[in-house]
Coordinates of C-alpha atoms in Angstrom, one line a residue:
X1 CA 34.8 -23.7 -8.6
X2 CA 31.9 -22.7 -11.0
X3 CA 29.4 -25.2 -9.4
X4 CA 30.5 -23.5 -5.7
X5 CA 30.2 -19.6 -7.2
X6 CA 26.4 -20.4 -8.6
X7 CA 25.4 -22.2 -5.2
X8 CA 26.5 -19.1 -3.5
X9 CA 24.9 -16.9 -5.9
X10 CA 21.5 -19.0 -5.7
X11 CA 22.1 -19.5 -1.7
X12 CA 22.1 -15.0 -2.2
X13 CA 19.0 -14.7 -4.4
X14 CA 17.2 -16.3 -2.2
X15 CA 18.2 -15.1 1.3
X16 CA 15.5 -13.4 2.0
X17 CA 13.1 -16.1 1.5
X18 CA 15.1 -18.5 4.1
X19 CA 15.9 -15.6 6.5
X20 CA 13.7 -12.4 7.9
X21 CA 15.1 -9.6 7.5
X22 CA 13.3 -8.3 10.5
X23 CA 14.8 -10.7 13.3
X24 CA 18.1 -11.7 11.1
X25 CA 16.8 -15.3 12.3
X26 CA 16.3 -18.2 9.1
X27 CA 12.7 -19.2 8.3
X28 CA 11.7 -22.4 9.2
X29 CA 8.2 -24.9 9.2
X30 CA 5.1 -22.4 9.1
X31 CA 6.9 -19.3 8.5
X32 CA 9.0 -20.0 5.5
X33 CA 5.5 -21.6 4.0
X34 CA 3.6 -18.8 4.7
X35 CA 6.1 -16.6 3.2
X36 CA 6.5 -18.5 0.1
X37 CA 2.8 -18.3 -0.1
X38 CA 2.2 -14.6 0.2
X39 CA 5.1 -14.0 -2.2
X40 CA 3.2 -16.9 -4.4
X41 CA 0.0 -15.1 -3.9
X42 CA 1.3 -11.6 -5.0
X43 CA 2.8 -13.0 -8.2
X44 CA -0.6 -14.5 -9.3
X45 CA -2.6 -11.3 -8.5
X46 CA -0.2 -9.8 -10.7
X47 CA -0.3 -12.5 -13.2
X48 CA -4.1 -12.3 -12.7
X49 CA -4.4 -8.6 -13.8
X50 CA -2.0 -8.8 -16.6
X51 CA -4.3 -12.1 -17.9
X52 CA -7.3 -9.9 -17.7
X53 CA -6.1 -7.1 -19.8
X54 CA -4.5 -9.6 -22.4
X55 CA -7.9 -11.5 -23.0
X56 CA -9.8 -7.7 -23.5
X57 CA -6.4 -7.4 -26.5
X58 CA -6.4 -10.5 -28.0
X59 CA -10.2 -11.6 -29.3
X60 CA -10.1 -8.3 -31.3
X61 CA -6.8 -8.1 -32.4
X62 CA -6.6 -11.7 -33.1
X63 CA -9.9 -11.1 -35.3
X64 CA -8.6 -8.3 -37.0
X65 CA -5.5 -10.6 -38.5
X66 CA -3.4 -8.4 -36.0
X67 CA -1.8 -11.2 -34.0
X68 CA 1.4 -9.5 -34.3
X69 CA 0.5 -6.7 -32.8
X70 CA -1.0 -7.9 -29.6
X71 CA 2.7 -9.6 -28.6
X72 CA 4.1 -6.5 -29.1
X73 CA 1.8 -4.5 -26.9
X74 CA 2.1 -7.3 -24.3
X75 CA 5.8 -7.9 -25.0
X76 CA 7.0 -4.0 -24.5
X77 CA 5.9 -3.5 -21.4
X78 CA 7.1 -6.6 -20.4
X79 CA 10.3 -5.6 -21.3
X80 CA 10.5 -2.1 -19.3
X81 CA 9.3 -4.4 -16.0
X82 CA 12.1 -6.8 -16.6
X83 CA 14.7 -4.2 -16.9
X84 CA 13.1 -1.7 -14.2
X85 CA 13.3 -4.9 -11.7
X86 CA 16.9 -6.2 -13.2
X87 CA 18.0 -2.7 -13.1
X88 CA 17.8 -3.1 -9.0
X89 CA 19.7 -6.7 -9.4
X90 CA 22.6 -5.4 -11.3
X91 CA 23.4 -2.7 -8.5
X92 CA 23.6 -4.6 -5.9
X93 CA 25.2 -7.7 -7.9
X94 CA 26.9 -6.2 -10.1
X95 CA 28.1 -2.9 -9.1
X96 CA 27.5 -2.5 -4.8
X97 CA 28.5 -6.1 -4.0
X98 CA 29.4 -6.9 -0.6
X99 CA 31.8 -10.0 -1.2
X100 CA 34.3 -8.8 -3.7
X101 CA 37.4 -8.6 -0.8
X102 CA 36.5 -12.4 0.2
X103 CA 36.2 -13.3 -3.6
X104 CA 39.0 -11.6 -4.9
X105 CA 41.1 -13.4 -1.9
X106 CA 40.3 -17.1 -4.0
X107 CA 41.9 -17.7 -7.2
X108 CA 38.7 -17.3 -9.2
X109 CA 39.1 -14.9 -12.5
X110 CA 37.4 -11.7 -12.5
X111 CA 35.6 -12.7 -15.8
X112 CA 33.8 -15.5 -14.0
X113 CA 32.4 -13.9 -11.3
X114 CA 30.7 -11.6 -13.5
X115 CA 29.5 -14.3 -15.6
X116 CA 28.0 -15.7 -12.6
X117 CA 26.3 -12.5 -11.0
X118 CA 25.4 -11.9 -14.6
X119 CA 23.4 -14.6 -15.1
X120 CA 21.4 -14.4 -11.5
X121 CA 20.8 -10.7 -13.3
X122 CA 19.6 -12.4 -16.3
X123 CA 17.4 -15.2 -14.3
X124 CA 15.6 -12.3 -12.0
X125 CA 15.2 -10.2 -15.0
X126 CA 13.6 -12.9 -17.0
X127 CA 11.7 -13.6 -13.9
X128 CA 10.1 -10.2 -14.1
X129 CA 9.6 -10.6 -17.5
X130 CA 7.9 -13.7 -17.4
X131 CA 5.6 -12.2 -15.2
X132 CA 4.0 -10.3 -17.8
X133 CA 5.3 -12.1 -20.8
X134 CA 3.5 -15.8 -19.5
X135 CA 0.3 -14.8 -18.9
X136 CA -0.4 -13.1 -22.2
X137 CA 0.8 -16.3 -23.9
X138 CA -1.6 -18.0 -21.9
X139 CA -4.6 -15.9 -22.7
X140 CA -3.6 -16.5 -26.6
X141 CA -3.3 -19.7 -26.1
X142 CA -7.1 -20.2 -25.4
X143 CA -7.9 -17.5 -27.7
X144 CA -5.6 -17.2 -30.3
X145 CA -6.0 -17.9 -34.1
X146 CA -2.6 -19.8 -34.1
X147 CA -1.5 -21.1 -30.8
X148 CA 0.9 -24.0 -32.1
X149 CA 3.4 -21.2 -33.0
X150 CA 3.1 -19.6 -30.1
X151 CA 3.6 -22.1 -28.4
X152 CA 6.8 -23.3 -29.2
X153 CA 7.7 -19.8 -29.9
X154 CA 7.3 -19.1 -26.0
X155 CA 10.5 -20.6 -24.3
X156 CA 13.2 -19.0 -26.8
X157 CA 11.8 -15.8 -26.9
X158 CA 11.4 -15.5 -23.3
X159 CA 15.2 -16.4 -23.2
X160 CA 16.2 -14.3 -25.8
X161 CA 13.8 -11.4 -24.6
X162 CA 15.6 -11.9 -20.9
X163 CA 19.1 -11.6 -22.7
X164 CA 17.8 -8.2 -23.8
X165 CA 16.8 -7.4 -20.4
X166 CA 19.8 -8.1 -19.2
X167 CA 22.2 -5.8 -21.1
X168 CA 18.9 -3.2 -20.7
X169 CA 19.7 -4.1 -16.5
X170 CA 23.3 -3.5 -16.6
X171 CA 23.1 -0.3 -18.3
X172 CA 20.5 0.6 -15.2
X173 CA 22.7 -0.6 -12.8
X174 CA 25.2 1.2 -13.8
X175 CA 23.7 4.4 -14.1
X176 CA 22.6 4.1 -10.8
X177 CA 25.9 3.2 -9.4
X178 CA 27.4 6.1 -11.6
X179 CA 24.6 8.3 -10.0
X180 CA 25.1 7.0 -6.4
X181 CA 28.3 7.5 -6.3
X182 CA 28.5 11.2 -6.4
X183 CA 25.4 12.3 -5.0
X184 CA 25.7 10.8 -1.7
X185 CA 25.5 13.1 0.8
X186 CA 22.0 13.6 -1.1
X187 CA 21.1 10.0 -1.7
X188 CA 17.9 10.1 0.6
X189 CA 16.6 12.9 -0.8
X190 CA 16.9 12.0 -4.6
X191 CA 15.0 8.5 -3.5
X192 CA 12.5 10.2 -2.6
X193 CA 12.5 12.7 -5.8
X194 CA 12.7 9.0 -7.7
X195 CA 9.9 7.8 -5.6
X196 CA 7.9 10.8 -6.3
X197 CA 9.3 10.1 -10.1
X198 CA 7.6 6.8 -10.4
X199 CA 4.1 7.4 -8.6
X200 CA 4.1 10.4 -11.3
X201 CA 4.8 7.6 -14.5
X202 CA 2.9 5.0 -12.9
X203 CA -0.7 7.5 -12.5
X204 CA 0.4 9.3 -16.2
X205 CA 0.8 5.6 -17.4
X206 CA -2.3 4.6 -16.2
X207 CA -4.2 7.6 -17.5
X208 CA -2.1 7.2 -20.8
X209 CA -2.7 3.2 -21.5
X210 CA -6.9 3.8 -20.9
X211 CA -6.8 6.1 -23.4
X212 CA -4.5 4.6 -26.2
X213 CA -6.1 1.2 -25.7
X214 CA -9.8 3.0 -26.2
X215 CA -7.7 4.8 -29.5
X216 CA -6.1 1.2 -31.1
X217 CA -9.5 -0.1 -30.1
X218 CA -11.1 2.1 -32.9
X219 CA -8.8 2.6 -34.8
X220 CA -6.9 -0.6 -35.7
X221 CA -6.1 -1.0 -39.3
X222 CA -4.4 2.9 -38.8
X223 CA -2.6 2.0 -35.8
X224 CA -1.3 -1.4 -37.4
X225 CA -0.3 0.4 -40.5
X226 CA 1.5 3.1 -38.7
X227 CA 3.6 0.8 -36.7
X228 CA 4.1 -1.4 -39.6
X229 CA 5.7 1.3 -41.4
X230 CA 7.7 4.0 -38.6
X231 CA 8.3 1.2 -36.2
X232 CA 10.0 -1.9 -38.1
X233 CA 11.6 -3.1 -34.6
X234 CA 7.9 -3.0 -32.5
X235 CA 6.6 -5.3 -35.7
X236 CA 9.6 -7.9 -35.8
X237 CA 9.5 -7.8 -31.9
X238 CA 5.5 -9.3 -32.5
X239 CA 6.3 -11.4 -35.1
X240 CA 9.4 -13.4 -33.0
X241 CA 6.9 -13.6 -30.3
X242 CA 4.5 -15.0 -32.5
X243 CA 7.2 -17.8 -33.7
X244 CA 7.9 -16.2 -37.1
X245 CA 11.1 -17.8 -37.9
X246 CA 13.3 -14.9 -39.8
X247 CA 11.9 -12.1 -37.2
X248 CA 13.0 -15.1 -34.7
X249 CA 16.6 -15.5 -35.9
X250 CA 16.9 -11.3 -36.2
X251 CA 15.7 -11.2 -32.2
X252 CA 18.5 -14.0 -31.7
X253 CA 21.0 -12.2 -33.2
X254 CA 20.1 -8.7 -31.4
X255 CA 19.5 -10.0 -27.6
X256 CA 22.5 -12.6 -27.6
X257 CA 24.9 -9.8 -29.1
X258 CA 23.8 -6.9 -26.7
X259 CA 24.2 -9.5 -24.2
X260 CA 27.4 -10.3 -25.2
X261 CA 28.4 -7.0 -25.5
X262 CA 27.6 -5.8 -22.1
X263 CA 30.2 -9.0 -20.5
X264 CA 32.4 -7.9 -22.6
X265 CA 32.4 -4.5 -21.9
X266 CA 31.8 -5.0 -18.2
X267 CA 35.0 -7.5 -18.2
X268 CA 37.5 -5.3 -19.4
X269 CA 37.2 -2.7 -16.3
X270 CA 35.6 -5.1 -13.8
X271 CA 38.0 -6.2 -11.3
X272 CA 39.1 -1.9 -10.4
X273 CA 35.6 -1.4 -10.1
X274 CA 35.7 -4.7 -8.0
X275 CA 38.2 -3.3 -5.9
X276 CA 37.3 0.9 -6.1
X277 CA 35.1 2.1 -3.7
X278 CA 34.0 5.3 -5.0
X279 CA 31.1 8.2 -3.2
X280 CA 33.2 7.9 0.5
X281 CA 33.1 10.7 2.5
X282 CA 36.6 12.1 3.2
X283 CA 37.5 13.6 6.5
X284 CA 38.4 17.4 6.9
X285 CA 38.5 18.9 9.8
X286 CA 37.1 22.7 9.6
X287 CA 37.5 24.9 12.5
X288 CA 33.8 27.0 13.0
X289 CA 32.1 28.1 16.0
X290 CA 29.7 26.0 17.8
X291 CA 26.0 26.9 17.5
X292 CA 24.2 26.5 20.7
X293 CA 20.5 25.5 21.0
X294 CA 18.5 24.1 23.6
X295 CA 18.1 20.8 24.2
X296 CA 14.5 20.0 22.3
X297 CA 16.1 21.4 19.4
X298 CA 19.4 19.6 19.6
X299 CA 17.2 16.3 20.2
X300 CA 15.4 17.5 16.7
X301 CA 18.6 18.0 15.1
X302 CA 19.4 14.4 15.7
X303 CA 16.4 13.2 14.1
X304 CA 16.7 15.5 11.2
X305 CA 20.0 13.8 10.2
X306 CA 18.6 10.3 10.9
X307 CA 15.6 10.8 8.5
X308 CA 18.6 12.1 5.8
X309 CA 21.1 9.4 6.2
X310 CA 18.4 6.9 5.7
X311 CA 16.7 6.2 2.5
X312 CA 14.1 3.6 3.3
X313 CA 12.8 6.0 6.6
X314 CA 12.6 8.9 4.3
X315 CA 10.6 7.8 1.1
X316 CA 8.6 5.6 3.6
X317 CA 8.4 8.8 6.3
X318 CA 7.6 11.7 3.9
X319 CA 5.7 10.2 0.9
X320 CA 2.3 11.6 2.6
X321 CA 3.9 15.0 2.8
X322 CA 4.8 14.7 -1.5
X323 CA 1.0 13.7 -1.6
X324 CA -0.2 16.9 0.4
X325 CA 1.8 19.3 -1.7
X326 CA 0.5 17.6 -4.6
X327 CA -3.0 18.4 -3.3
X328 CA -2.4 21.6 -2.4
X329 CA -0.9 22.4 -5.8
X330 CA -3.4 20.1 -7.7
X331 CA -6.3 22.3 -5.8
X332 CA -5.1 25.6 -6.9
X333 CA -5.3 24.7 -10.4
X334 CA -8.5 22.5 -10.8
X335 CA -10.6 24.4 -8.1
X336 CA -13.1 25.1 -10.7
X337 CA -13.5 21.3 -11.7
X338 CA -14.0 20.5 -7.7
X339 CA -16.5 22.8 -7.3
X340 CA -18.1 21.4 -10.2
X341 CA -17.5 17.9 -8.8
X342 CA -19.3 19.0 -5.9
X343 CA -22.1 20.4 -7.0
X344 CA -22.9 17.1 -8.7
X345 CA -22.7 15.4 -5.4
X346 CA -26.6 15.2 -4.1
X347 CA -26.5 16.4 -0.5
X348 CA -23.0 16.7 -0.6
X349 CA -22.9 20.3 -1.6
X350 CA -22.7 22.1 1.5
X351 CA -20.5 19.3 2.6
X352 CA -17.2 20.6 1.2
X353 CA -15.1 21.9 4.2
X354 CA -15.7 18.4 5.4
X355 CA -14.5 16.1 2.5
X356 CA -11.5 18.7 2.8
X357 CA -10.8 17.6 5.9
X358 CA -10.8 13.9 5.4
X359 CA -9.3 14.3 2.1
X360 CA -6.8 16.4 4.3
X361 CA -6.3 13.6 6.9
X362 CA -6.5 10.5 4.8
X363 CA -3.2 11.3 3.4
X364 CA -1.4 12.7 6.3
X365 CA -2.0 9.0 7.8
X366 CA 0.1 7.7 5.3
X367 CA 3.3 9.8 7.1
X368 CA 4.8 7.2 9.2
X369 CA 7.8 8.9 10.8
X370 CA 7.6 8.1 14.5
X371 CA 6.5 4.1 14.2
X372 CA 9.9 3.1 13.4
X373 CA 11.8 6.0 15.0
X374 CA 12.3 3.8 18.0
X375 CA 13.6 0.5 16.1
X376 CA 16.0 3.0 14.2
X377 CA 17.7 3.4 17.5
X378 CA 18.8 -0.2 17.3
X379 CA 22.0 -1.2 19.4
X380 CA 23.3 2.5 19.5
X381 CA 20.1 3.4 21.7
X382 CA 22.4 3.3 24.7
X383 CA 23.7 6.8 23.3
X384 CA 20.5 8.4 23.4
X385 CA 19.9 6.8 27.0
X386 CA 23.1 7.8 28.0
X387 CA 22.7 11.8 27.0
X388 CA 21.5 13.9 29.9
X389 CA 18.1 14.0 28.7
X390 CA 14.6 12.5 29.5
X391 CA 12.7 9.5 28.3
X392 CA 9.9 11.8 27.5
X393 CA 12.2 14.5 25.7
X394 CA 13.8 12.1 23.6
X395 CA 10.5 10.5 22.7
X396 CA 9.4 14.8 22.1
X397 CA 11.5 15.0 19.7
X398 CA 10.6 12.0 17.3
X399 CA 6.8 13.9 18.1
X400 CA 8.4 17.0 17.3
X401 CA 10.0 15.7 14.0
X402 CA 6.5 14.0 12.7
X403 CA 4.6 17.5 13.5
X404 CA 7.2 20.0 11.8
X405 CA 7.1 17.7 8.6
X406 CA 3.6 17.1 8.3
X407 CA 1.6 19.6 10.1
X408 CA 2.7 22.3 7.4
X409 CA 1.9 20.5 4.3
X410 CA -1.5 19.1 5.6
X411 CA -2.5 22.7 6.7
X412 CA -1.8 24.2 3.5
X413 CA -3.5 21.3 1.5
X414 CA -6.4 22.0 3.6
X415 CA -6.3 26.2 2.6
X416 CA -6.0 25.0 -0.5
X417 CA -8.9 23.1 -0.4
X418 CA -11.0 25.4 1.5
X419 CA -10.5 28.0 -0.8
X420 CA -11.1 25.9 -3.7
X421 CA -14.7 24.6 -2.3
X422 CA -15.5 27.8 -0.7
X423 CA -16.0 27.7 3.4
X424 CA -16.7 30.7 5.6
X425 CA -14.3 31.6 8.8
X426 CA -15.9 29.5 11.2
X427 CA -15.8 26.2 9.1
X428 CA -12.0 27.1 7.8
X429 CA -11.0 27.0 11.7
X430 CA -13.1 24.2 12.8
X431 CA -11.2 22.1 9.9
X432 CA -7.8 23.5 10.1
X433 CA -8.2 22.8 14.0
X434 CA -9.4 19.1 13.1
X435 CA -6.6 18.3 10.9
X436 CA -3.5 19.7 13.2
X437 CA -5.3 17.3 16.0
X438 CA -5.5 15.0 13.6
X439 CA -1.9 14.9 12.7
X440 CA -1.1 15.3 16.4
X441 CA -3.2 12.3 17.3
X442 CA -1.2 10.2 14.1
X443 CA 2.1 10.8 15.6
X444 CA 1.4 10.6 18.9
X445 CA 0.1 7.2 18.2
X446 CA 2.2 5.8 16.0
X447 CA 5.0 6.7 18.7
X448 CA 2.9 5.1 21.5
X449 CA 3.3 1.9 19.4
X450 CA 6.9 2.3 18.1
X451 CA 7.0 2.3 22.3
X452 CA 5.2 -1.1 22.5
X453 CA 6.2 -3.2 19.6
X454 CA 9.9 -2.3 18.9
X455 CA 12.3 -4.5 16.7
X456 CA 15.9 -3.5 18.1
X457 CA 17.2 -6.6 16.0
X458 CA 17.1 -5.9 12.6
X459 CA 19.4 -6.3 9.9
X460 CA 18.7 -3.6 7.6
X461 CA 17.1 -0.4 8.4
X462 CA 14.7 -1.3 5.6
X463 CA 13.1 -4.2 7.7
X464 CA 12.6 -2.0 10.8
X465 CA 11.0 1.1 8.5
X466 CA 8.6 -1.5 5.9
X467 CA 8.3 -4.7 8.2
X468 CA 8.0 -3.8 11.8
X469 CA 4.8 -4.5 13.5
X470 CA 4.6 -1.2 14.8
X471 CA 4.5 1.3 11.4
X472 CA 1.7 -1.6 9.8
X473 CA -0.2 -1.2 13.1
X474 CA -0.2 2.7 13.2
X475 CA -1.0 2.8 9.2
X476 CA -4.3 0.8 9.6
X477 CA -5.2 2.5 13.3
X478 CA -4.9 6.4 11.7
X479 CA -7.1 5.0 8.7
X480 CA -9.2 3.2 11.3
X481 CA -9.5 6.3 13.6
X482 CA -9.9 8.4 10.7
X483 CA -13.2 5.7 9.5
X484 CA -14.7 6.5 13.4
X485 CA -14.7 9.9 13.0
X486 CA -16.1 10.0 9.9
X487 CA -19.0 8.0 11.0
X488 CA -19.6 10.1 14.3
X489 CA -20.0 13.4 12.1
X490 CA -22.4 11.2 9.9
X491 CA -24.6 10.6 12.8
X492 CA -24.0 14.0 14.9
X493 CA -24.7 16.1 11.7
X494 CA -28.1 15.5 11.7
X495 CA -28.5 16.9 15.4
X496 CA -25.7 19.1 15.8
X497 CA -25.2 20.3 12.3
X498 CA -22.5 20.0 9.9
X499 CA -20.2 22.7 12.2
X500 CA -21.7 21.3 15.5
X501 CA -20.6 17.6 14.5
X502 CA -17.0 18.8 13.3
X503 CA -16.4 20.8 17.1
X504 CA -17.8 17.2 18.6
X505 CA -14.8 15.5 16.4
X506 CA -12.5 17.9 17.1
X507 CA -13.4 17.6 20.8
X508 CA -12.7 13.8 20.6
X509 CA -9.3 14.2 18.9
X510 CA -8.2 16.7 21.6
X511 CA -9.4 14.0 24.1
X512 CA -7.0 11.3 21.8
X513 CA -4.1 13.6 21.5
X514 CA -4.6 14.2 25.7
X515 CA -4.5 10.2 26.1
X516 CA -1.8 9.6 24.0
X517 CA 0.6 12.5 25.0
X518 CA -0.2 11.3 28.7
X519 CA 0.7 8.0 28.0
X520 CA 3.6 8.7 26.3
X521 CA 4.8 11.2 29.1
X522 CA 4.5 8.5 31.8
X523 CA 4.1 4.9 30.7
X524 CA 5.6 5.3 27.4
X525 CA 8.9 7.3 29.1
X526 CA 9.1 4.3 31.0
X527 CA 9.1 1.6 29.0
X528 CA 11.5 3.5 26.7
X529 CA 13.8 3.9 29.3
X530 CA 14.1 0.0 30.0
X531 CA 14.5 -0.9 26.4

């Protein structure tokens, strides 16, 4: 019975690997290769930029006698990747399984199944771990003062470091699943405030780890001391990893009992939360009156509670519109560092409304709500073809739904900005005009391929939002459209001048907008209709 549960376990991490989640159908020959390559490839760029950073660390810190201290910077963040990826593994596992009716129908113990999903937590959370965590012992390896140690030192205390991980993970999980469960009717929109969350940690960390690392750099014998003294568990943590037998034996003794802890804790209340479903909606009926609207704004409705009651389409569909508000906000308040910025530009000075404007459009691009508004539909798109409404009003309102959330935000990141580098009236309207058409033009083209190259077979609305054809295809054509225009003002400004050349753009994007609306009005219609 154990041998069947982890082959069904391993046969589920590794699903997606054998099957697409795009067409539902397995992998086989070229495809699975080239999957297995590109997921091969990502790992080492990863492991490549976590190697590069270790060998600036370890020469110096080796040099200083401060061995200790560089597996303790590499080891901690090591540590919040593993349980930030695990934490995503024990959810689903753990808590938001999809077998527990089938399992619970076998005579297998409760106790073992979670030993069993446990330990595909533990092997997914050491695998993140060992992303980072490999590649630093690597670079010491070749550069360290004592590499024997850490050597042998590197298999236990990735193990013991993944047990750790793992009761880090359930604790996540759990959270989550505690968090899920009663904020469901919300679930979309808090994704996207965690979304927002981690773009926020991930530019502060950035900003933060330059700075400390220029700090430790010149400062080392204070730093060391410090940590030495108010941080006993960050030194034993570097020691362990460094093979030191006693700190070795302590990080034994901590991983293997939170471990430990967690299954037991997790055991005792595990088959009700097997067997509770918790965050369903329940049905009451409420008498109230029945709003009437017209027919583009019913169809707008509709897509309004599509884009909430999926996750995926909305972080996916709105993150440009989080990035414009954050430019709009982030202008206000440093306008007097842009100008500055600007003035240090050479030939760039007057320039301003412009950079605006592509600043403005480069991040509207990234809004891709009407690619995969047509996959959405998948096999209930015989209800919106079976409502007495057009082709073309059905695809209007996906339009409509792209232009009321990202027309606003771009507009007001672009006052924003124009206020911030100074513009006169004609130059504010010539830009505000550019980037509605632009925005216009990015829907309206993004549906036109959400038209052509629809997936009405996928198996999770994830795969049709992240992995169609058509949302990759419009991303690269508004950023490709967005290059063309860029280079026509180059080359127009010098005739036309800097206003002249942004009318000539504009005049093009009207002419894409008239194109693209056409199409979509006949052709498009057309083809939607026979989907």
């Amino acid at each position: 019975m154990l041998k069947t549960l982890l082959k069904k376990q391993w046969l589920e991490m590794t699903a997606s690997f054998r099957r697409s989640s795009v067409t539902g159908r397995a992998r086989t020959g070229w495809k699975a290769a080239a999957f297995l390559a590109l997921a091969a490839a990502v790992a080492l760029l990863v492991m490549g930029s976590v190697a590069l950073l270790a060998a600036l660390l370890c020469r110096p810190l080796c040099e200083a006698g401060l061995d200790w201290l560089y597996f303790a910077l590499m080891a901690l963040p090591a540590l919040l990747a593993g349980v930030a990826g695990g934490g995503f593994a024990a959810y689903g596992t753990l808590y938001a399984a999809r077998d527990n009716e089938q399992l619970l129908a076998l005579p297998i113990p409760p106790g073992l199944i979670l030993a069993v999903r446990m330990g595909s937590v533990w092997l997914l959370g050491a695998g993140y771990l060992a992303v980072i965590l490999a590649p630093a012992y690597l670079v010491y390896l070749l550069l360290g003062t004592r590499p024997a140690a850490a050597a042998l030192a590197m298999l236990p205390v990735t193990v013991l470091l993944g047990c750790l991980v793992l009761a880090g993970s359930c604790l996540a999980g759990w959270l989550a699943a505690l968090l899920g469960s009663r904020v469901v009717r919300y679930k979309a929109l808090l994704s996207l405030f965690y979304t927002v969350l981690i773009l926020i940690f991930a530019f502060g960390s950035n900003f933060a780890v330059r700075s400390g690392l220029i700090w430790l750099l010149t400062h080392l014998d204070q730093a060391s001391a410090g940590l030495r003294a108010d941080a006993q568990a960050v030194y034993l943590l570097g020691c362990a990893a460094l093979g030191d037998l006693p700190a070795l034996a302590l990080l034994a003794a901590v991983s293997l009992g939170a471990a430990a802890l967690a299954w037991l804790l997790l055991r005792r209340s595990y088959l009700r939360m097997m067997t509770t479903r918790r965050g369903g909606a329940r049905a009451v009926y409420q008498a109230k009156p029945v709003r009437v609207r017209s027919v583009r704004a019913a169809l707008l409705a509709r897509e309004m509670r599509r884009l909430g009651s999926c996750t995926s389409y909305m972080v996916n569909g709105l993150l440009g519109s989080v990035l414009l508000l954050a430019a709009a906000a982030g202008a206000v308040w440093k306008a007097e560092l842009l100008r500055g910025a600007l003035a240090l530009l050479p030939g760039f000075a007057a320039s301003g409304p412009v950079l605006a404007c592509a600043a403005v459009c480069s991040l509207a691009a990234m809004n891709l709500l009407t690619p995969p508004s047509v996959s959405l539909e998948g096999r209930t798109l015989w209800l919106v073809q079976s409502l007495p409404v057009s082709p073309w009003q059905a695809l209007q309102a996906k339009l409509d739904l792209h232009m009321a959330l990202t027309a606003p935000p771009a507009l007001l990141a672009a006052g924003c900005l124009l206020g911030a580098v100074g513009s006169g009236p004609l130059a504010a309207a010539l830009v505000l005009a550019a980037v509605w058409l632009y925005t216009l033009l990015a829907g309206a083209v993004g549906l036109v391929l959400g038209v052509k190259l629809p997936n009405l077979h996928w198996t999770s609305e994830t795969a049709a939002v992240k992995q169609g054809a058509a949302p990759v295809t419009a991303l690269f054509a508004n950023w490709a459209a967005l290059t063309l225009l860029c280079g026509l003002w180059w080359l127009a400004q010098p005739l036309l001048g800097g206003f002249g050349a942004l009318g000539l753009c504009c005049v093009c994007l009207a002419a894409g907008c008239a194109g693209a609306l056409g199409f979509l009005r006949r052709g498009g219609s057309r083809a939607f209709a026979r989907l």
